[in-house]
Coordinates of C-alpha atoms and ligand atoms in Angstrom, one line a residue:
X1352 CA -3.7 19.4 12.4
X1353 CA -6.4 18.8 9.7
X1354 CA -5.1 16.0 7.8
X1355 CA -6.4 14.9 4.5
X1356 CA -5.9 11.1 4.1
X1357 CA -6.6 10.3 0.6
X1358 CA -7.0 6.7 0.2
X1359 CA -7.5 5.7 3.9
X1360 CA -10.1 3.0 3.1
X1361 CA -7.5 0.7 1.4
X1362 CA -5.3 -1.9 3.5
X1363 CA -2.4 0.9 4.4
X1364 CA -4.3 3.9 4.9
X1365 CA -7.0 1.4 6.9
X1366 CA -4.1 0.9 9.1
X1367 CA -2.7 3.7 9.4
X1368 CA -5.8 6.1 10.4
X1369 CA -6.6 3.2 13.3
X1370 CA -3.2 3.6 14.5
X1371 CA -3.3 7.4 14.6
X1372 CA -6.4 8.1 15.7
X1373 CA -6.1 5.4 18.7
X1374 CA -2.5 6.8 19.5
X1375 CA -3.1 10.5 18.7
X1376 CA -5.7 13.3 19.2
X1377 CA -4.0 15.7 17.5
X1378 CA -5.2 14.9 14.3
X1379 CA -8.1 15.6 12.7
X1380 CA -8.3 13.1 9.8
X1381 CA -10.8 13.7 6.9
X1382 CA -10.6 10.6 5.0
X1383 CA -11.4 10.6 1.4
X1384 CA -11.6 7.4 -0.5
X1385 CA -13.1 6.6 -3.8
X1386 CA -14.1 3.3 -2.4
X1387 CA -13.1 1.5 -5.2
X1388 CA -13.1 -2.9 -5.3
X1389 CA -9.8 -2.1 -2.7
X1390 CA -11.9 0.3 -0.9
X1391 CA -13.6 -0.6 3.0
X1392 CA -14.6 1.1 5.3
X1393 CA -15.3 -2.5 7.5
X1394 CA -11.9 -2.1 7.9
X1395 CA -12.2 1.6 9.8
X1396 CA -15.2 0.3 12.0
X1397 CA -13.2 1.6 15.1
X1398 CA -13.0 5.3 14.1
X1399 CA -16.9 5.6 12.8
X1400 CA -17.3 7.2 16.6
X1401 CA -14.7 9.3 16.9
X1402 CA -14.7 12.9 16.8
X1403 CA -11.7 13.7 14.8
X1404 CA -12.1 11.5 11.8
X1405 CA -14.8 12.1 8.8
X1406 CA -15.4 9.8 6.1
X1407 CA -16.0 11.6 2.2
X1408 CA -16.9 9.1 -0.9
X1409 CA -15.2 10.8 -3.2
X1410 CA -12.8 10.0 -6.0
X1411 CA -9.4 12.3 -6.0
X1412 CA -9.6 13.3 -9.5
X1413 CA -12.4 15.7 -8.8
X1414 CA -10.8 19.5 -8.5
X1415 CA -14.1 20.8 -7.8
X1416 CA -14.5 18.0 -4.5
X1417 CA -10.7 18.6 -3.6
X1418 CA -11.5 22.4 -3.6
X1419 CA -14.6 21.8 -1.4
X1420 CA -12.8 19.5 1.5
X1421 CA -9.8 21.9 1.4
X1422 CA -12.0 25.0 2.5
X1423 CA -14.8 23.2 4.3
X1424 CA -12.1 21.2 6.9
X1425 CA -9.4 23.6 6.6
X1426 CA -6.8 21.3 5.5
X1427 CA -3.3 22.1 6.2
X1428 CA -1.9 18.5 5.7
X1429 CA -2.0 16.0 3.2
X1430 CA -1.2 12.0 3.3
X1431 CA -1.9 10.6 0.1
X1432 CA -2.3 6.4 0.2
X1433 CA -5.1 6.9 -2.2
X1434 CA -3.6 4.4 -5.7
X1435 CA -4.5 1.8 -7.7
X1436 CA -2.0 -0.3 -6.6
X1437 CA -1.7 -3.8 -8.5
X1438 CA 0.6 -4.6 -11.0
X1439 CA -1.0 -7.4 -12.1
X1440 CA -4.5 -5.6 -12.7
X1441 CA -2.2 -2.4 -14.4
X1442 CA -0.5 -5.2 -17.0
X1443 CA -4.3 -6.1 -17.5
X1444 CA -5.6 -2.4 -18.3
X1445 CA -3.8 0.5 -17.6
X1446 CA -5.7 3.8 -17.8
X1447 CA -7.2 3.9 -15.0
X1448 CA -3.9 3.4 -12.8
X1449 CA -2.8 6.5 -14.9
X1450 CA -5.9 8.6 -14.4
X1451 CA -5.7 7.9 -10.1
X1452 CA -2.5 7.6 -9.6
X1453 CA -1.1 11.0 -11.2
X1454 CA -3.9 12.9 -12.3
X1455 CA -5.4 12.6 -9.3
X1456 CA -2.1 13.3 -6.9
X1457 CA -2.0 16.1 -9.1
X1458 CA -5.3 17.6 -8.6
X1459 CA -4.2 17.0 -4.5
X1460 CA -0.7 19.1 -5.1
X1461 CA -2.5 21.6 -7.0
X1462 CA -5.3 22.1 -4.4
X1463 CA -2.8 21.6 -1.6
X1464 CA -0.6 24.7 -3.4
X1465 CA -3.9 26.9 -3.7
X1466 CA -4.8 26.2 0.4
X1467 CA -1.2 26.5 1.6
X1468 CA -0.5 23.3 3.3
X1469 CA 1.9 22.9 5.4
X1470 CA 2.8 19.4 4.5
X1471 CA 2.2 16.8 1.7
X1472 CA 3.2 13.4 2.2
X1473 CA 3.5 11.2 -1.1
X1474 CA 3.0 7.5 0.0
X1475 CA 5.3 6.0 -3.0
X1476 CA 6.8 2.4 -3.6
X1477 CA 10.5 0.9 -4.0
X1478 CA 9.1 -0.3 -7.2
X1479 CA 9.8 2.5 -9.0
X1480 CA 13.3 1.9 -8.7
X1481 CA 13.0 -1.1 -11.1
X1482 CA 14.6 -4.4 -10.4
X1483 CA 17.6 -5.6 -9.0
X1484 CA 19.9 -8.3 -9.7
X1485 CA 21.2 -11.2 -7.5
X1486 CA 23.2 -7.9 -5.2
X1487 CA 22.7 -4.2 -4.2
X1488 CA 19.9 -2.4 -2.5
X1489 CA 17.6 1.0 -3.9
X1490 CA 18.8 3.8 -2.1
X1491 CA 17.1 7.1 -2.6
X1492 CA 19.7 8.0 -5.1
X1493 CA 19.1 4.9 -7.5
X1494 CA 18.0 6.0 -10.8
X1495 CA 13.9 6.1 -11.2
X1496 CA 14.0 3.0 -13.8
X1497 CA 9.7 1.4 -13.5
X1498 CA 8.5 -1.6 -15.5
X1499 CA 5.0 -1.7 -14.9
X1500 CA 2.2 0.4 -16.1
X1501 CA 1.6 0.4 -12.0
X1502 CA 5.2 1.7 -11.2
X1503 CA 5.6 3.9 -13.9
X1504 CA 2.3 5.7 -12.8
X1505 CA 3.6 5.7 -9.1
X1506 CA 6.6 7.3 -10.5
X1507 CA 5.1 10.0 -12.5
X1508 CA 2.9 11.0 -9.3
X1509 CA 6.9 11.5 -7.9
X1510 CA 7.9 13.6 -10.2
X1511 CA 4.4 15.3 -10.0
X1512 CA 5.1 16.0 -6.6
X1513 CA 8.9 17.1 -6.6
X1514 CA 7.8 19.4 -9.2
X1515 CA 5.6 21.4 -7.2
X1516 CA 7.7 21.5 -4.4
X1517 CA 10.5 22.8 -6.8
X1518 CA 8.6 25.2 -8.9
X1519 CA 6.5 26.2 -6.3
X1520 CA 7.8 25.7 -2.7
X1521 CA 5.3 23.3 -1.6
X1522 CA 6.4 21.2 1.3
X1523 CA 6.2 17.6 -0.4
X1524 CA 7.9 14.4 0.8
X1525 CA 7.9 11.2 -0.3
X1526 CA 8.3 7.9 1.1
X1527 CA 9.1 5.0 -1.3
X1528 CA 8.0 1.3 1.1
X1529 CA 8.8 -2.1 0.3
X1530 CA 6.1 -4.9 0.5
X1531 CA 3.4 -4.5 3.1
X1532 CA 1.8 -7.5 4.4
X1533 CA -0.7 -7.4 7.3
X1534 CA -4.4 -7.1 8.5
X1535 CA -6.8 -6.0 6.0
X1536 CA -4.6 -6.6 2.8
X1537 CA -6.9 -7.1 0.1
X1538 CA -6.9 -10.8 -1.0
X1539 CA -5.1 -10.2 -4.6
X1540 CA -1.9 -9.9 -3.3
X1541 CA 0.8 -12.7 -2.6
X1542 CA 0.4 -13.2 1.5
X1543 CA -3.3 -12.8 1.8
X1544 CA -3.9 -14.6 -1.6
X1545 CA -1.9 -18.0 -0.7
X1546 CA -3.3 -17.6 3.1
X1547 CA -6.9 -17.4 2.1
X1548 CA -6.5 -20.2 -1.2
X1549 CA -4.8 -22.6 1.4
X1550 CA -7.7 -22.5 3.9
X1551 CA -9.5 -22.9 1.0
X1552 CA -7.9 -26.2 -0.2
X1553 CA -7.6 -24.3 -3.7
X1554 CA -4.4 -24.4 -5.7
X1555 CA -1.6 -21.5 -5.1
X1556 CA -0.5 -20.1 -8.2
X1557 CA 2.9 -19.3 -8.2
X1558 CA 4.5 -17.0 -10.8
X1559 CA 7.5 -18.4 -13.2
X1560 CA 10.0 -20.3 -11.1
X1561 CA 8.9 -19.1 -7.6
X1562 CA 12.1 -17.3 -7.1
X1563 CA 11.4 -13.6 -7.4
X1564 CA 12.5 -11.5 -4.3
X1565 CA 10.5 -9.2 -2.7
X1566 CA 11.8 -7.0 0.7
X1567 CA 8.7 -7.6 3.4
X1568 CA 7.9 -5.1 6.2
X1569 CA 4.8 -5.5 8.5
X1570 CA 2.2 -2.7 7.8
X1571 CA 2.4 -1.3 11.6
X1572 CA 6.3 -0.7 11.0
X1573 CA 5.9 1.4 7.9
X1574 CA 2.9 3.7 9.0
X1575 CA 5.2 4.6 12.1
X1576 CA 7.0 5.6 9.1
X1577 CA 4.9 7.7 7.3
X1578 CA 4.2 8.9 10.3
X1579 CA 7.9 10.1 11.5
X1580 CA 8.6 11.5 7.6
X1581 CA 5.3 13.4 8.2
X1582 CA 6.1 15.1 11.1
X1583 CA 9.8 15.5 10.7
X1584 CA 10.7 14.5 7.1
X1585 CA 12.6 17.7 5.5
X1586 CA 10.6 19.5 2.6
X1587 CA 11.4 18.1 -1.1
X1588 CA 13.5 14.7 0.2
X1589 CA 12.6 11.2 -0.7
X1590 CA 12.9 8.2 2.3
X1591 CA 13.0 5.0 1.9
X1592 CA 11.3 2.5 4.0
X1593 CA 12.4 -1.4 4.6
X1594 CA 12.9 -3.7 7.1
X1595 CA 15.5 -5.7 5.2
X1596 CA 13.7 -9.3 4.9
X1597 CA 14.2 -10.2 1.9
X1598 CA 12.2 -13.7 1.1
X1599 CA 11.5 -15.5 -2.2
X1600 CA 8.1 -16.0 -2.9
X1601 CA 8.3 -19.5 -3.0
X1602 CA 9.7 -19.7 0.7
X1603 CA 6.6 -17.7 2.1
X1604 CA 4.4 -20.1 0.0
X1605 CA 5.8 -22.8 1.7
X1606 CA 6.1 -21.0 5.2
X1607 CA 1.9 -20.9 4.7
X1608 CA 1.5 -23.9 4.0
X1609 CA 3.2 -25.7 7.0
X1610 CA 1.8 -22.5 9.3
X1611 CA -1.8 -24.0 8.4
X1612 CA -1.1 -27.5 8.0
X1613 CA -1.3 -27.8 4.4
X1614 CA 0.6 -30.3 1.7
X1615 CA 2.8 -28.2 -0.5
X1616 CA 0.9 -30.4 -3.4
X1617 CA -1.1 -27.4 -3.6
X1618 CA 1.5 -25.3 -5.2
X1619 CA 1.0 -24.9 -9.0
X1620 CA 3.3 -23.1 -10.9
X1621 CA 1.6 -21.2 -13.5
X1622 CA 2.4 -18.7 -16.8
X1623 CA 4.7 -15.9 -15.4
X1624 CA 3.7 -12.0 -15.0
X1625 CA 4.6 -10.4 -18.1
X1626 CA 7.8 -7.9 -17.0
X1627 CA 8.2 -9.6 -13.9
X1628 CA 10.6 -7.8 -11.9
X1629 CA 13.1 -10.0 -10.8
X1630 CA 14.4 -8.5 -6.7
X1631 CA 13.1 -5.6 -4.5
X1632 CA 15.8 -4.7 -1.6
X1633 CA 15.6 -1.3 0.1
X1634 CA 18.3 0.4 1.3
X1635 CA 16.9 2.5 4.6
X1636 CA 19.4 3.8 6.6
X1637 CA 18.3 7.4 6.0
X1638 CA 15.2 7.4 7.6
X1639 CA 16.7 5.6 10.3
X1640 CA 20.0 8.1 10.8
X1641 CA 18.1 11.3 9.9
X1642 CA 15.1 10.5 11.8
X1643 CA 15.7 7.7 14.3
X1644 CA 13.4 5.1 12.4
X1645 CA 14.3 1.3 12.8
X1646 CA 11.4 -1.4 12.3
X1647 CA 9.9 -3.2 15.4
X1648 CA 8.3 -6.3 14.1
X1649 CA 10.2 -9.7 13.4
X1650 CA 9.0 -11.5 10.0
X1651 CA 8.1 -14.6 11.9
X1652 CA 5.7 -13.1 14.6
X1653 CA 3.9 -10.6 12.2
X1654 CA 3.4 -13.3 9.7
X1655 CA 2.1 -15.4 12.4
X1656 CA -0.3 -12.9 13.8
X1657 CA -1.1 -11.7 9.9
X1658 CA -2.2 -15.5 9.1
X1659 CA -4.0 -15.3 12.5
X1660 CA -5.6 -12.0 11.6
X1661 CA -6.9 -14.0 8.2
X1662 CA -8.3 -17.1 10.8
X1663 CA -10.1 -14.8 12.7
X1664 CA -11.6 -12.6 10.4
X1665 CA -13.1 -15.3 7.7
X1666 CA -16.4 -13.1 7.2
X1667 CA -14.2 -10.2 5.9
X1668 CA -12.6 -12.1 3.1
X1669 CA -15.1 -14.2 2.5
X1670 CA -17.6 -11.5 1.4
X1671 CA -14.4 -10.0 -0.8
X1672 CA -13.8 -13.1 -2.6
X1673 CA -17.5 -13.9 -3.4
X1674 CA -18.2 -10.7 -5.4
X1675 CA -16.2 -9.1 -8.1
X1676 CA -13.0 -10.3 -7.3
X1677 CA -14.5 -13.8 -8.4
X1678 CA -14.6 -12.2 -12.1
X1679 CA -11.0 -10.5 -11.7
X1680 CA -9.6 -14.1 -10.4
X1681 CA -11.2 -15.8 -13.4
X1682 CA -9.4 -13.5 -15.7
X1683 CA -5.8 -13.5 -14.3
X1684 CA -5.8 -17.2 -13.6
X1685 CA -8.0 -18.7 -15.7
X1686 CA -10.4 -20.4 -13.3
X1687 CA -11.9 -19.8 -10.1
Ligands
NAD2580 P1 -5.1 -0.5 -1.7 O1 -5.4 -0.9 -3.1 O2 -5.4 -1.5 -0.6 O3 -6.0 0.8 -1.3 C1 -6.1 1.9 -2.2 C2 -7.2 2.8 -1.7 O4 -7.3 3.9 -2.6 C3 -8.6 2.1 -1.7 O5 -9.3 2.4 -0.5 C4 -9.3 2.8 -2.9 O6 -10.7 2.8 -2.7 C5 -8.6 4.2 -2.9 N1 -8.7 4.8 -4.2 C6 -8.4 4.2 -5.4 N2 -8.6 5.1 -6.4 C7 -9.1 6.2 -5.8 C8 -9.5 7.5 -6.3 N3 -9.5 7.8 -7.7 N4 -10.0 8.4 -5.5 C9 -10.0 8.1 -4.1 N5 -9.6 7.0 -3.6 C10 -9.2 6.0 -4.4 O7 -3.6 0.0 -1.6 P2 -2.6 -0.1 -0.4 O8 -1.8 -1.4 -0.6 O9 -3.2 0.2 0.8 O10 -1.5 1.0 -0.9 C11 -1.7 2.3 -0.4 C12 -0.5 3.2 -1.1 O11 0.7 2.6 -0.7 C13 -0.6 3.2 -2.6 O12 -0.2 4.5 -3.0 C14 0.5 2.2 -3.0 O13 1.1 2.6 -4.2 C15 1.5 2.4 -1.8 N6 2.4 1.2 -1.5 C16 1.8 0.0 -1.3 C17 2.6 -1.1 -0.9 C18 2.0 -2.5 -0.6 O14 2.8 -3.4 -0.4 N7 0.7 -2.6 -0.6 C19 4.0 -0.9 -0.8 C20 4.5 0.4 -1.0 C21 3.7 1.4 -1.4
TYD2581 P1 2.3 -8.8 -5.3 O1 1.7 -9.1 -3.9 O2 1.4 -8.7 -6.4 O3 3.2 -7.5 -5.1 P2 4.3 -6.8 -6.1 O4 4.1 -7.5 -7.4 O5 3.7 -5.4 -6.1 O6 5.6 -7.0 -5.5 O7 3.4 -10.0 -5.6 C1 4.5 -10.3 -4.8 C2 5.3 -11.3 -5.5 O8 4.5 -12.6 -5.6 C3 5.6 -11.0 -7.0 O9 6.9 -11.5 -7.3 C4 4.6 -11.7 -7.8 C5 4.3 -13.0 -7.0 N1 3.0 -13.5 -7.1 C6 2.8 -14.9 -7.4 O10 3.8 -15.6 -7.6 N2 1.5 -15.4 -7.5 C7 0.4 -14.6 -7.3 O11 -0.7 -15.1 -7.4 C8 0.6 -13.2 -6.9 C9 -0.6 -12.3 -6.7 C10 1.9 -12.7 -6.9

């Protein structure tokens, strides 16, 4: 199989091409990643040696690249993690989340249609579902409702996708995850962000009341996932992926905290995010009755070995937080 994994320098697709390619050798992965402030390929140090993976700078919006790869590797697969992927930055400035996130899964589909590929694997989000109340899950059939300029471009590249596989037969599937949390996550998220500020004695800025919802699932448990729905997912179907932990943040906040020792009087609560949603919960049981998926990890031992992950690995987030993410923190909190 040579598999195109667009995106694979990011904190998901990171994961998941060190899990294939040290589990698998039938895949040939050709990873291509515009390298963007999310983009590292310290985190791919393992595969740099290995036969079947090459690395291409390149950004996905470019037909004439995409056209290149396709015929130079002979791609008959595509995995697309390749996004910008956070909200907060999308509330901040928008276009470029549009221009990535469904131009360029467009310009994929449409050179994955021209090369025949045998598969095309949309790596969506639960997010663009909407928001739930106080009760019910998002099942696959839940109306496509996004409040963000981030989900509604994640949702456009869906119906990007099911188009072609409707108009034209392309073999698309998409998988719609809850929240990752794991090595390599890039420190603007919650986990990493209140890990890395708390070894840091700096203050942890939570949103509004601190009592949004959000459905967690270890990284490891949804690239076996992707994986699965790659292999076995049916052509034009959507799956859901979640390992039905629901925490508010404010809980995981204080679950950091007493993990490294800290006072909780390092909690501020600051200005909300404008459109907040309110609850994520996923509804998976059809990956796990169509195609056998369940997740493996427990919250309390993946956060564990996540916070560990952060301990260990201080030179990787410290070189991240001391270049231009110092300018983004500045702007969407004020101070640094
Ligand atoms: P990330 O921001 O860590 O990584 C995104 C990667 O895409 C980076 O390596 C970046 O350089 C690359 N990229 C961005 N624009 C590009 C472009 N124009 N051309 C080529 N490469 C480009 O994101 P992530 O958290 O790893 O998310 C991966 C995918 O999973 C995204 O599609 C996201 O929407 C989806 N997702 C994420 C989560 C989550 O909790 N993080 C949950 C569900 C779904
Ligand atoms: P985030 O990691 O940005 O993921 P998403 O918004 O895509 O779910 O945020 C997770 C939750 O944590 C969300 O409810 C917003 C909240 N949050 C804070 O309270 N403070 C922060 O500094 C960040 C980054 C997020």
């Amino acid at each position: 199989m040579n598999v195109l994994v667009a995106g694979g320098a990011g904190f998901i697709g990171s994961n998941f091409i060190n899990y294939i390619l040290s589990t698998r050798d039938d895949y040939l992965i050709v990873n291509l990643d515009k390298l963007t402030y999310a983009g590292n390929l310290e985190n791919l140090k393992l595969c740099e040696k290995n036969k079947n993976y090459h690395f291409v700078k390149g950004d996905i919006t470019n037909n004439e690249l995409a056209d290149y790869l396709f015929k130079k590797y002979e791609i008959n697969f595509v995995i697309n993690f390749a996004a910008e992927s956070h909200v907060d930055r999308s509330i901040l400035g928008s276009e470029v989340f549009y221009r990535t996130n469904v131009i360029g899964t467009n310009v994929l589909l449409e050179a994955a249609r021209r090369y025949n590929v045998k598969k095309f694997l949309q790596v969506s989000t639960d997010e663009v579902y909407g928001s739930l109340g106080s009760t019910g899950l998002f099942t696959e059939q839940t109306p496509l409702s996004p409040n963000s300029p981030y989900s509604s471009s994640k949702a456009a590249a869906d119906m990007a996708a099911l188009a072609v596989h409707h108009t034209y037969g392309l073999p698309v599937v998409i998988t719609r995850c809850s929240n990752n949390y794991g090595p390599f996550q890039f420190p603007e998220k919650l986990i990493p962000l209140m890990i890395i500020n708390s070894l840091n004695n700096k203050k942890l800025p939570v949103y509004g009341d601190g009592l949004y919802v959000r459905d967690w699932i270890y990284v490891i448990d949804h690239n076996k996932a992707v994986e699965l729905v790659f292999e076995k997912g049916r052509a034009g179907e959507v799956y859901n992926i979640g390992a039905s932990r629901e925490m508010k943040n404010i809980d995981i906040v204080k679950l950091i905290l007493n993990k490294l020792g800290k006072s909780e009087e390092l909690i501020e609560y600051v200005k909300d995010r404008p459109g907040h949603d309110r609850r994520y919960a996923i509804d998976s049981s059809k990956i796990q009755n169509e195609l056998g998926w369940k997740p493996k990890f427990e919250f309390e031992q993946a956060i564990d070995s996540t916070i560990d992950w952060y301990l260990q690995n201080k030179n990787w987030w410290e070189r991240i937080i001391s270049g231009e993410y110092k300018k983004y923190y500045e702007v969407q909190y004020g101070i640094y």
